[in-house]
PDB file of C-alpha atoms in Angstrom:
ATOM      1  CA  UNK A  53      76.586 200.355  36.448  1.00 50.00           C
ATOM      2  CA  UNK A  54      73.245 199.049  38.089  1.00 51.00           C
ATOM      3  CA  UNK A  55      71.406 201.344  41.043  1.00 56.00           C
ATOM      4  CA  UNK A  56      69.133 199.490  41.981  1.00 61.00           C
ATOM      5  CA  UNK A  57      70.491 197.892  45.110  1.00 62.00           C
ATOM      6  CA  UNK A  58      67.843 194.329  45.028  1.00 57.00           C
ATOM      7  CA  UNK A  59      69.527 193.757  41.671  1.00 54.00           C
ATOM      8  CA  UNK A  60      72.622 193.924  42.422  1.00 56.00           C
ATOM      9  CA  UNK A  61      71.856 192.075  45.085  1.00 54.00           C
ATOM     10  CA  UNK A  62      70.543 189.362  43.091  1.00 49.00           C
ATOM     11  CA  UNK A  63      73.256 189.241  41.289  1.00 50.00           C
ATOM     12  CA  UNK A  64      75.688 188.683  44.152  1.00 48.00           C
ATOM     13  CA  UNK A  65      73.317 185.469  45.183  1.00 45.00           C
ATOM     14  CA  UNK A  66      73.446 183.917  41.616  1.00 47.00           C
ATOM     15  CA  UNK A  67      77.304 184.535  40.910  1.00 44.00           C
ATOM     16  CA  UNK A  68      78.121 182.689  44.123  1.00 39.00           C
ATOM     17  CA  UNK A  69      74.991 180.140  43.575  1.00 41.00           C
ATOM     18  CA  UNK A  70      76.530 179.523  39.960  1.00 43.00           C
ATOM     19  CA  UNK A  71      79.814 178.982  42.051  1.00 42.00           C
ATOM     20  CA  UNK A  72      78.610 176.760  44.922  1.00 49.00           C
ATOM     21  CA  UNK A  73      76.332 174.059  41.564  1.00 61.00           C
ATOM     22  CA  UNK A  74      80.564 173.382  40.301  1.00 74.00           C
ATOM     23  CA  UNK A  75      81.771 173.260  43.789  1.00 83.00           C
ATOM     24  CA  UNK A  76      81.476 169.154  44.729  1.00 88.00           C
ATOM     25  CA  UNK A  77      84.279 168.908  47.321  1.00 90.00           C
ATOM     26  CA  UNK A  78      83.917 168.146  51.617  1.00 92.00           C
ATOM     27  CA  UNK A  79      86.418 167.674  53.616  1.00 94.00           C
ATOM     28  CA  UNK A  80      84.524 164.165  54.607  1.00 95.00           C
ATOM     29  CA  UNK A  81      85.190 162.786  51.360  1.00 97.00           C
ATOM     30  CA  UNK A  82      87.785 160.225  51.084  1.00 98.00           C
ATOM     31  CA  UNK A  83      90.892 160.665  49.026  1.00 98.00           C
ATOM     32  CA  UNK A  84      92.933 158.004  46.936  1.00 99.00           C
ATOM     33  CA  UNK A  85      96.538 158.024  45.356  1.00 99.00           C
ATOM     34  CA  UNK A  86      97.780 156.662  41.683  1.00 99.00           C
ATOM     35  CA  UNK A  87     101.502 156.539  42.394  1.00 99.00           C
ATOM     36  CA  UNK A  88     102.360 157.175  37.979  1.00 99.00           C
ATOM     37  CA  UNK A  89     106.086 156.069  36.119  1.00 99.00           C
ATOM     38  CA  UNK A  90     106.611 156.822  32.555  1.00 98.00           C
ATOM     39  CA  UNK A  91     108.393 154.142  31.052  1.00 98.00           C
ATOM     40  CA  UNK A  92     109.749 153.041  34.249  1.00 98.00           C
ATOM     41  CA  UNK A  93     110.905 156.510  35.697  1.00 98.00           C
ATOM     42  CA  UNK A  94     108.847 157.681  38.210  1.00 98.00           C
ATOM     43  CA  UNK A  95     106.874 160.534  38.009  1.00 98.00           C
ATOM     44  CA  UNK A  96     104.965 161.142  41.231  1.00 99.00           C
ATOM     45  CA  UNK A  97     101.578 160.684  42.902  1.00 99.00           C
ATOM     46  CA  UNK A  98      97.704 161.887  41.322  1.00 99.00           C
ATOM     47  CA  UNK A  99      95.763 162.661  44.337  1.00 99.00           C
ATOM     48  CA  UNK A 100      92.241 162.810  43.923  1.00 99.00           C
ATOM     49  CA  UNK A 101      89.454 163.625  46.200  1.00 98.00           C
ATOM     50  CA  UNK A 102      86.121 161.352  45.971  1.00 98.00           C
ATOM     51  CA  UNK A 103      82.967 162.848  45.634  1.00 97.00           C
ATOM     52  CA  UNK A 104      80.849 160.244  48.421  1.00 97.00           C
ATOM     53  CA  UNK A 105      78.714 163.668  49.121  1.00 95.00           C
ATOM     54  CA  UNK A 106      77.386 163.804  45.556  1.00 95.00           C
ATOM     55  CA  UNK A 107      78.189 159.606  43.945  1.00 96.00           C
ATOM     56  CA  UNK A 108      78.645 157.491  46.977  1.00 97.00           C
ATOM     57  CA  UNK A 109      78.524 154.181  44.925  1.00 96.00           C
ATOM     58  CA  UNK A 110      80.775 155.161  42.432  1.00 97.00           C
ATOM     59  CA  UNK A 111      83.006 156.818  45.255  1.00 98.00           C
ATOM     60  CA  UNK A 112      83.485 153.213  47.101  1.00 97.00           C
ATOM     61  CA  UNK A 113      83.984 151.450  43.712  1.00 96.00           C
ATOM     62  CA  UNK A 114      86.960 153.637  42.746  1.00 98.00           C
ATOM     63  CA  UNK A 115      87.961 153.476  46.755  1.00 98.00           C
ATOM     64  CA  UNK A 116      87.998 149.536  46.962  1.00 96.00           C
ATOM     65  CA  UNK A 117      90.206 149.278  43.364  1.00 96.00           C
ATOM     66  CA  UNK A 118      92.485 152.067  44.673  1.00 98.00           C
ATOM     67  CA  UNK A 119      92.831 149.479  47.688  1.00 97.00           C
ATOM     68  CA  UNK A 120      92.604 145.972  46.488  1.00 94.00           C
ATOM     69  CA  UNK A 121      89.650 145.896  49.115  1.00 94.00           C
ATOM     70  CA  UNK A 122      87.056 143.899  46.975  1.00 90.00           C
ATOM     71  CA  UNK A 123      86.306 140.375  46.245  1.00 87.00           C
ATOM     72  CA  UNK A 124      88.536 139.495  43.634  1.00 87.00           C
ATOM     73  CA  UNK A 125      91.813 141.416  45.580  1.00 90.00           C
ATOM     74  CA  UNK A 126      91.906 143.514  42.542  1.00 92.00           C
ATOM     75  CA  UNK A 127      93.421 147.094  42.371  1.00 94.00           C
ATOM     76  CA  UNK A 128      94.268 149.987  39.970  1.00 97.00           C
ATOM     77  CA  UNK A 129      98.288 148.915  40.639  1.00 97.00           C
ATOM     78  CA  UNK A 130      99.850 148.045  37.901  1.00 97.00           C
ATOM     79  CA  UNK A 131      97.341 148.904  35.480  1.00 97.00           C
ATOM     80  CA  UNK A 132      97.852 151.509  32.575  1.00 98.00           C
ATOM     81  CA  UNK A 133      96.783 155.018  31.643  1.00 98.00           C
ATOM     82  CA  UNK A 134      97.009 154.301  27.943  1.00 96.00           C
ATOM     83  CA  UNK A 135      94.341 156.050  26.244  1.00 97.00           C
ATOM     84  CA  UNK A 136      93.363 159.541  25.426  1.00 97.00           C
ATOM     85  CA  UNK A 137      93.526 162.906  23.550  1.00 97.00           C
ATOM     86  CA  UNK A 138      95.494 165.741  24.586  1.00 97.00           C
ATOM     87  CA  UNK A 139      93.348 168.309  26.024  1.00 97.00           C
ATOM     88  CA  UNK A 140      90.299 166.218  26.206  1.00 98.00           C
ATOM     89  CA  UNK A 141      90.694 162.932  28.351  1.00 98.00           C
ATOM     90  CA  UNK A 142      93.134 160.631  29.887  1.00 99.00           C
ATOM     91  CA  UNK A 143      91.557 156.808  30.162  1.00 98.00           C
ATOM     92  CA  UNK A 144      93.120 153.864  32.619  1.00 97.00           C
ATOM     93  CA  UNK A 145      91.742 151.654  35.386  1.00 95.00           C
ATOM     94  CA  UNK A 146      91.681 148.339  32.915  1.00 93.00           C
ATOM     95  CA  UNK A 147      92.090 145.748  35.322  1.00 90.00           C
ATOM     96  CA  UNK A 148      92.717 142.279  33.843  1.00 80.00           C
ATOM     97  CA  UNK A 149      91.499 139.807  36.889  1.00 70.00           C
ATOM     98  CA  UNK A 150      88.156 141.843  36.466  1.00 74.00           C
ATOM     99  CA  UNK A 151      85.294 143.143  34.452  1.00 67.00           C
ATOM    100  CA  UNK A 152      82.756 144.258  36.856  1.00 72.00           C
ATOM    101  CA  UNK A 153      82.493 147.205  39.644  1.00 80.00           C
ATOM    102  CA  UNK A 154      82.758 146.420  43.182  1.00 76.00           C
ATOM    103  CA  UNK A 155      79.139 144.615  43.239  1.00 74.00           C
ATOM    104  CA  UNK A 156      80.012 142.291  40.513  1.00 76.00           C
ATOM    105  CA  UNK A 157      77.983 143.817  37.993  1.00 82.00           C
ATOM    106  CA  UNK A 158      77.719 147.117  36.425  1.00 90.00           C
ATOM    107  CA  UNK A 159      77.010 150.401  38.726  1.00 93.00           C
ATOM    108  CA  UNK A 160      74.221 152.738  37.652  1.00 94.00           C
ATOM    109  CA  UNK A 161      74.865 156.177  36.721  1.00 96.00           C
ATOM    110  CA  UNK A 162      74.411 158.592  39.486  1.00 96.00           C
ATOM    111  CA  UNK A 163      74.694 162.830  39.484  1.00 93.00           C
ATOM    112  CA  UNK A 164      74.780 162.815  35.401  1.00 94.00           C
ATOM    113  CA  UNK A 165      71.631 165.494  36.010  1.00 90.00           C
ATOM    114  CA  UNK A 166      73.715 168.319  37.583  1.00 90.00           C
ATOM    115  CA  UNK A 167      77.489 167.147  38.212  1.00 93.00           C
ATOM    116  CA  UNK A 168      79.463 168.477  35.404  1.00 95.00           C
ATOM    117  CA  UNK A 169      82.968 167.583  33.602  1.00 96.00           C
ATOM    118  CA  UNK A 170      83.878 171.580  34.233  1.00 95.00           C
ATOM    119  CA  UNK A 171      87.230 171.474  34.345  1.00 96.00           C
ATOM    120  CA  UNK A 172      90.882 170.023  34.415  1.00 98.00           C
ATOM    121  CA  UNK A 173      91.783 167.039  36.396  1.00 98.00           C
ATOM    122  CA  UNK A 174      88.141 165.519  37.262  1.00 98.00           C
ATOM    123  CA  UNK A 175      87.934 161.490  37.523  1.00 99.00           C
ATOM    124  CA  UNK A 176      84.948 160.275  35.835  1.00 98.00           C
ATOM    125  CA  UNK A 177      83.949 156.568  35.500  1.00 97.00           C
ATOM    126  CA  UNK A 178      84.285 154.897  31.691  1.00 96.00           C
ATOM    127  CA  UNK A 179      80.954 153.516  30.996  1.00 94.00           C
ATOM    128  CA  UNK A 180      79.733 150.855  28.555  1.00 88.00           C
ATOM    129  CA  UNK A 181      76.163 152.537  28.145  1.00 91.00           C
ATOM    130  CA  UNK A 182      73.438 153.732  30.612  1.00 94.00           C
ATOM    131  CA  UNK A 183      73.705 152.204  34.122  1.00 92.00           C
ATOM    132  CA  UNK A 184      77.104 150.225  32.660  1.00 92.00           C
ATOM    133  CA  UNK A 185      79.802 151.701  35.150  1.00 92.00           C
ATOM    134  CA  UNK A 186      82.555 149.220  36.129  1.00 91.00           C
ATOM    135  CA  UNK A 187      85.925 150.039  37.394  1.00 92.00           C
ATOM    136  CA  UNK A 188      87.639 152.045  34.577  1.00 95.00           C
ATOM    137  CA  UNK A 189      87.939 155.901  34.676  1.00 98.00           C
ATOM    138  CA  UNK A 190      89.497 158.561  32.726  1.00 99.00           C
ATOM    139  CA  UNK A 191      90.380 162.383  33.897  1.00 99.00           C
ATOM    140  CA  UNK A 192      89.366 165.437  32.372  1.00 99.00           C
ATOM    141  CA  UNK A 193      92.478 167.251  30.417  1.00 98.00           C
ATOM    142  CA  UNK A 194      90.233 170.433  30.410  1.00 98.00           C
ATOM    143  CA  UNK A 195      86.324 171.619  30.293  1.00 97.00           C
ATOM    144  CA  UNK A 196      84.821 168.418  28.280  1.00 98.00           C
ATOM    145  CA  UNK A 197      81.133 169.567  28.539  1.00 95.00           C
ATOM    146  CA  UNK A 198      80.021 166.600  25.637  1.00 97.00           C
ATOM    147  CA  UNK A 199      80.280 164.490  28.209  1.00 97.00           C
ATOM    148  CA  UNK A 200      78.072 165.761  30.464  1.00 96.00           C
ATOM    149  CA  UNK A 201      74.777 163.309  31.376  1.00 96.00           C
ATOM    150  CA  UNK A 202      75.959 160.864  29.978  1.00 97.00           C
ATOM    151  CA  UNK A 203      79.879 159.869  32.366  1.00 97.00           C
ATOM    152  CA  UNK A 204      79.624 160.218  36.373  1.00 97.00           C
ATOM    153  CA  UNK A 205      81.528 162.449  37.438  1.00 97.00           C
ATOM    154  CA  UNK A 206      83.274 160.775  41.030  1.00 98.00           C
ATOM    155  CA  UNK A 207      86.359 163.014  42.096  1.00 98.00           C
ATOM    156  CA  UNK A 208      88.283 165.582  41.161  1.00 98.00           C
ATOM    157  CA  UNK A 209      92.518 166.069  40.963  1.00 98.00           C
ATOM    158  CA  UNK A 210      93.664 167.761  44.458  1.00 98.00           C
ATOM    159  CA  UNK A 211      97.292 167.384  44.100  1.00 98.00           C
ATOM    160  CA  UNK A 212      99.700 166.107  41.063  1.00 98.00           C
ATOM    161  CA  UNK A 213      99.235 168.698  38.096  1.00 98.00           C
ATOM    162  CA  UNK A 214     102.830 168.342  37.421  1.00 98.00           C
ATOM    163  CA  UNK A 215     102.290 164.205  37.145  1.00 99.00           C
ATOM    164  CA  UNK A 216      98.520 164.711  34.837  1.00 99.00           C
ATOM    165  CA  UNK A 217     100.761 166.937  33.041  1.00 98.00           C
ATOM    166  CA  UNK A 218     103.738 164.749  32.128  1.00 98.00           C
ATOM    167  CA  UNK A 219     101.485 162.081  31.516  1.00 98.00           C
ATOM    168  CA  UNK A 220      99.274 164.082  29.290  1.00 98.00           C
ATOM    169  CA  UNK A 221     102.817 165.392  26.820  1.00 97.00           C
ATOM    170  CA  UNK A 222     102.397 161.008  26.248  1.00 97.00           C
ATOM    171  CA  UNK A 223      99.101 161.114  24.330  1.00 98.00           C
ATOM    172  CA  UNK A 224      99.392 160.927  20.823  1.00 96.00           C
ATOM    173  CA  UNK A 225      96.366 162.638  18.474  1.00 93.00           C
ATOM    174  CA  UNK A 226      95.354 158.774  17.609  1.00 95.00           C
ATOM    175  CA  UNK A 227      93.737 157.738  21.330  1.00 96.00           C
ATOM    176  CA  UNK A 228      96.894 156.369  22.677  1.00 95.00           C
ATOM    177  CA  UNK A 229     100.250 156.589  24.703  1.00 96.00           C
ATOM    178  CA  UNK A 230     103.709 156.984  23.078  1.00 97.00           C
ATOM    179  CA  UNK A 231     104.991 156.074  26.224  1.00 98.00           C
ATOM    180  CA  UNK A 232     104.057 153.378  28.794  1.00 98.00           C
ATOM    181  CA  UNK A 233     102.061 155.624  31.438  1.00 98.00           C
ATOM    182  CA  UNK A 234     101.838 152.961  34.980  1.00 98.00           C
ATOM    183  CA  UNK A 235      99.587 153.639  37.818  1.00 99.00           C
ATOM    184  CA  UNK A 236     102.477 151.526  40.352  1.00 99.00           C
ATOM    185  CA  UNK A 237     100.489 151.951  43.445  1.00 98.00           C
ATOM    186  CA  UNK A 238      97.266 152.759  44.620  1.00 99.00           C
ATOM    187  CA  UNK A 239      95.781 153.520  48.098  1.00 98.00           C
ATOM    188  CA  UNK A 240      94.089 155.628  50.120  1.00 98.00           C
ATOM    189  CA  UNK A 241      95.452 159.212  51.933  1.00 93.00           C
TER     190      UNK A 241
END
């Protein structure tokens, strides 16, 4: 292979560099729980750690719908993960009593420049354009790189790949649910 030792060296520093640009997690950030049924039957909790190191304002939005701690008492319970394509995306967070984030408009877009849909299980806001972030999300069903600049990227799945998978076998290849997929509860952990 290579001799010369500053290479290799350099190549040590960019492999874990490469590593550390994909690697969004602290153990500061805060954590929330979708508590999921399938048609009634429950299927377990999606734990997902919030990225308030790298999109603080999109962090607290999906934090105060996971609680109900907002102005209009409105939370991700009872709402539906209803659209989607296997492999690609799973979409919920439609909240009837509300259309806005947690400042009453929309949120602007933060990280889209470097945080990156990279993998499985990351919770990225639904937008309705640049700067149009309100309180739906979807989660990555695998690497979706088109989205990339252009969705903020605000958590990532920590525990519950048994659940994302069960609720993923619902999706249909026509953007929708065969099955009623329920976030019953929401909070934080």
């Amino acid at each position: 292979m290579y001799t010369n030792k500053s290479f290799q060296q350099l190549m040590s520093f960019v492999g874990k560099r490469q590593f550390s640009l994909y690697n969004y997690r602290d153990t500061a950030n805060p954590r929330v729980f979708f508590t999921v049924s399938k048609n009634g039957q429950p299927l377990g909790d999606l734990v997902f750690e919030l990225y308030r190191n790298h999109t603080p304002q999109h962090a607290e939005n999906v934090l105060s719908f996971a609680t109900g701690d907002n102005k209009w008492k409105a939370s991700y319970s009872g709402s539906l993960l209803n659209k989607g394509f296997p492999g690609i995306v799973l979409q919920g967070g439609r909240i009837t009593d509300c259309n806005a984030s947690v400042n009453g408009g929309r949120l602007p877009d933060e990280g889209l420049h470097y945080m990156r849909h990279h993998k499985r299980g990351q919770l990225s806001m639904v937008n309705d354009g640049e700067n149009a972030n309100g309180h739906e999300f979807m989660i990555t069903l695998g690497k979706v790189d088109f989205l990339d600049g252009y969705h903020t990227v605000v958590g990532e799945l920590v525990e519950g790949e048994e659940v994302l998978n069960a609720a993923e076998s619902s999706l249909s290849r026509l953007g929708h649910t065969v099955d009623e997929i329920k976030i019953e509860h929401s909070g934080t952990r």
